[in-house]
Amino acid sequence: GVLIVDAKGAIVHDNAAHRELWGGQVPQTDGLDDYDRWSGYNALTGEPLRVEDWAVTRALLQGEVVRSELIEGERFDGRGRRLFLNNAAPIRDAHGRLIG
């Protein structure tokens, strides 16, 4: 699945595969603080993910590229958890400014 966010973390696009992975329509997310509505867990330790732990947050705030991080996400349709390989990368404009 693909999720594209702007520099504030607001969702500007998600595809059908992303929605299917998360169990249907994902909540409106206007910024990074809204990721507290998403329930995710470190798949190896079971520890809940904090807003600052999500790959998208790290890409936006630290410019980090995250590859194949195994997480377990609580589906929004109430049908339990699902394993994900979570990836994220910052999107920059021609001047190197982070835009998504």
PDB file of C-alpha atoms in Angstrom:
ATOM      1  CA  GLY A   1       0.000   0.000   0.000  1.00  0.00           C
ATOM      2  CA  VAL A   2       1.031   3.576  -0.596  1.00  0.00           C
ATOM      3  CA  LEU A   3       0.470   6.584   1.628  1.00  0.00           C
ATOM      4  CA  ILE A   4       1.643  10.071   0.668  1.00  0.00           C
ATOM      5  CA  VAL A   5       1.618  12.892   3.202  1.00  0.00           C
ATOM      6  CA  ASP A   6       2.528  16.563   3.053  1.00  0.00           C
ATOM      7  CA  ALA A   7       5.261  18.184   5.161  1.00  0.00           C
ATOM      8  CA  LYS A   8       2.902  18.429   8.164  1.00  0.00           C
ATOM      9  CA  GLY A   9       1.916  14.746   7.964  1.00  0.00           C
ATOM     10  CA  ALA A  10      -1.544  15.284   6.471  1.00  0.00           C
ATOM     11  CA  ILE A  11      -2.595  12.471   4.154  1.00  0.00           C
ATOM     12  CA  VAL A  12      -2.809  13.720   0.579  1.00  0.00           C
ATOM     13  CA  HIS A  13      -3.141  10.293  -1.067  1.00  0.00           C
ATOM     14  CA  ASP A  14      -3.567   6.674  -0.111  1.00  0.00           C
ATOM     15  CA  ASN A  15      -4.283   3.871  -2.511  1.00  0.00           C
ATOM     16  CA  ALA A  16      -6.776   1.000  -2.318  1.00  0.00           C
ATOM     17  CA  ALA A  17      -4.055  -1.432  -1.224  1.00  0.00           C
ATOM     18  CA  HIS A  18      -3.216   0.807   1.758  1.00  0.00           C
ATOM     19  CA  ARG A  19      -6.871   1.005   2.774  1.00  0.00           C
ATOM     20  CA  GLU A  20      -7.242  -2.778   2.447  1.00  0.00           C
ATOM     21  CA  LEU A  21      -4.203  -3.395   4.665  1.00  0.00           C
ATOM     22  CA  TRP A  22      -5.649  -1.154   7.374  1.00  0.00           C
ATOM     23  CA  GLY A  23      -9.189  -2.522   7.086  1.00  0.00           C
ATOM     24  CA  GLY A  24     -11.011   0.020   4.968  1.00  0.00           C
ATOM     25  CA  GLN A  25     -11.195   3.771   5.206  1.00  0.00           C
ATOM     26  CA  VAL A  26      -8.386   5.262   7.262  1.00  0.00           C
ATOM     27  CA  PRO A  27      -9.107   8.189   9.612  1.00  0.00           C
ATOM     28  CA  GLN A  28      -8.657  11.771   8.487  1.00  0.00           C
ATOM     29  CA  THR A  29      -5.093  12.677   9.341  1.00  0.00           C
ATOM     30  CA  ASP A  30      -4.233  16.374   9.126  1.00  0.00           C
ATOM     31  CA  GLY A  31      -0.864  16.279  10.862  1.00  0.00           C
ATOM     32  CA  LEU A  32       1.536  14.119  12.818  1.00  0.00           C
ATOM     33  CA  ASP A  33      -0.409  14.491  16.081  1.00  0.00           C
ATOM     34  CA  ASP A  34      -3.326  12.655  14.440  1.00  0.00           C
ATOM     35  CA  TYR A  35      -1.272   9.472  14.213  1.00  0.00           C
ATOM     36  CA  ASP A  36      -2.191   8.769  17.825  1.00  0.00           C
ATOM     37  CA  ARG A  37      -5.448   7.357  16.343  1.00  0.00           C
ATOM     38  CA  TRP A  38      -3.419   4.627  14.626  1.00  0.00           C
ATOM     39  CA  SER A  39      -2.560   1.617  16.774  1.00  0.00           C
ATOM     40  CA  GLY A  40       0.730   0.018  15.902  1.00  0.00           C
ATOM     41  CA  TYR A  41       3.151  -2.218  17.715  1.00  0.00           C
ATOM     42  CA  ASN A  42       6.766  -3.228  17.306  1.00  0.00           C
ATOM     43  CA  ALA A  43       6.317  -6.740  15.910  1.00  0.00           C
ATOM     44  CA  LEU A  44       9.417  -8.041  17.696  1.00  0.00           C
ATOM     45  CA  THR A  45       8.822  -6.609  21.183  1.00  0.00           C
ATOM     46  CA  GLY A  46       5.051  -5.977  21.215  1.00  0.00           C
ATOM     47  CA  GLU A  47       5.657  -2.439  22.486  1.00  0.00           C
ATOM     48  CA  PRO A  48       3.084   0.109  21.281  1.00  0.00           C
ATOM     49  CA  LEU A  49       4.324   2.657  18.761  1.00  0.00           C
ATOM     50  CA  ARG A  50       4.286   6.255  19.918  1.00  0.00           C
ATOM     51  CA  VAL A  51       3.585   9.006  17.375  1.00  0.00           C
ATOM     52  CA  GLU A  52       7.322   9.682  17.121  1.00  0.00           C
ATOM     53  CA  ASP A  53       8.036   5.975  16.418  1.00  0.00           C
ATOM     54  CA  TRP A  54       6.064   5.755  13.170  1.00  0.00           C
ATOM     55  CA  ALA A  55       8.236   5.624  10.053  1.00  0.00           C
ATOM     56  CA  VAL A  56       6.358   8.539   8.471  1.00  0.00           C
ATOM     57  CA  THR A  57       7.062  10.719  11.516  1.00  0.00           C
ATOM     58  CA  ARG A  58      10.760   9.887  11.451  1.00  0.00           C
ATOM     59  CA  ALA A  59      10.919  10.615   7.708  1.00  0.00           C
ATOM     60  CA  LEU A  60       9.279  14.018   8.169  1.00  0.00           C
ATOM     61  CA  LEU A  61      11.012  15.176  11.344  1.00  0.00           C
ATOM     62  CA  GLN A  62      14.452  13.639  10.932  1.00  0.00           C
ATOM     63  CA  GLY A  63      14.708  13.100   7.171  1.00  0.00           C
ATOM     64  CA  GLU A  64      15.203   9.408   7.903  1.00  0.00           C
ATOM     65  CA  VAL A  65      14.705   6.720   5.268  1.00  0.00           C
ATOM     66  CA  VAL A  66      13.044   3.702   6.907  1.00  0.00           C
ATOM     67  CA  ARG A  67      13.231   0.352   5.137  1.00  0.00           C
ATOM     68  CA  SER A  68      11.376  -2.870   5.945  1.00  0.00           C
ATOM     69  CA  GLU A  69      10.546  -2.145   9.567  1.00  0.00           C
ATOM     70  CA  LEU A  70       8.259  -4.914  10.813  1.00  0.00           C
ATOM     71  CA  ILE A  71       5.231  -3.570  12.666  1.00  0.00           C
ATOM     72  CA  GLU A  72       1.878  -4.942  13.685  1.00  0.00           C
ATOM     73  CA  GLY A  73      -1.043  -2.616  13.018  1.00  0.00           C
ATOM     74  CA  GLU A  74      -4.513  -2.697  14.553  1.00  0.00           C
ATOM     75  CA  ARG A  75      -6.984  -2.670  11.672  1.00  0.00           C
ATOM     76  CA  PHE A  76      -9.666   0.037  11.657  1.00  0.00           C
ATOM     77  CA  ASP A  77     -12.424  -2.464  10.823  1.00  0.00           C
ATOM     78  CA  GLY A  78     -11.992  -4.251  14.162  1.00  0.00           C
ATOM     79  CA  ARG A  79     -10.664  -7.423  12.544  1.00  0.00           C
ATOM     80  CA  GLY A  80      -7.516  -7.634  14.655  1.00  0.00           C
ATOM     81  CA  ARG A  81      -3.923  -6.936  13.805  1.00  0.00           C
ATOM     82  CA  ARG A  82      -1.915  -7.327  10.636  1.00  0.00           C
ATOM     83  CA  LEU A  83       1.835  -7.471  10.030  1.00  0.00           C
ATOM     84  CA  PHE A  84       3.391  -4.799   7.817  1.00  0.00           C
ATOM     85  CA  LEU A  85       6.798  -4.087   6.402  1.00  0.00           C
ATOM     86  CA  ASN A  86       6.780  -0.351   7.006  1.00  0.00           C
ATOM     87  CA  ASN A  87       8.830   1.909   4.743  1.00  0.00           C
ATOM     88  CA  ALA A  88       9.081   5.687   4.575  1.00  0.00           C
ATOM     89  CA  ALA A  89      11.230   8.279   2.876  1.00  0.00           C
ATOM     90  CA  PRO A  90      11.158  12.062   2.833  1.00  0.00           C
ATOM     91  CA  ILE A  91      10.082  13.808  -0.374  1.00  0.00           C
ATOM     92  CA  ARG A  92      12.126  16.903  -1.179  1.00  0.00           C
ATOM     93  CA  ASP A  93      11.701  19.658  -3.743  1.00  0.00           C
ATOM     94  CA  ALA A  94      14.412  20.767  -6.178  1.00  0.00           C
ATOM     95  CA  HIS A  95      15.943  22.962  -3.430  1.00  0.00           C
ATOM     96  CA  GLY A  96      16.157  20.122  -0.933  1.00  0.00           C
ATOM     97  CA  ARG A  97      13.258  21.323   1.230  1.00  0.00           C
ATOM     98  CA  LEU A  98      11.156  18.578   2.741  1.00  0.00           C
ATOM     99  CA  ILE A  99       7.668  18.698   1.221  1.00  0.00           C
ATOM    100  CA  GLY A 100       6.269  15.282   2.126  1.00  0.00           C
TER     101      GLY A 100
END
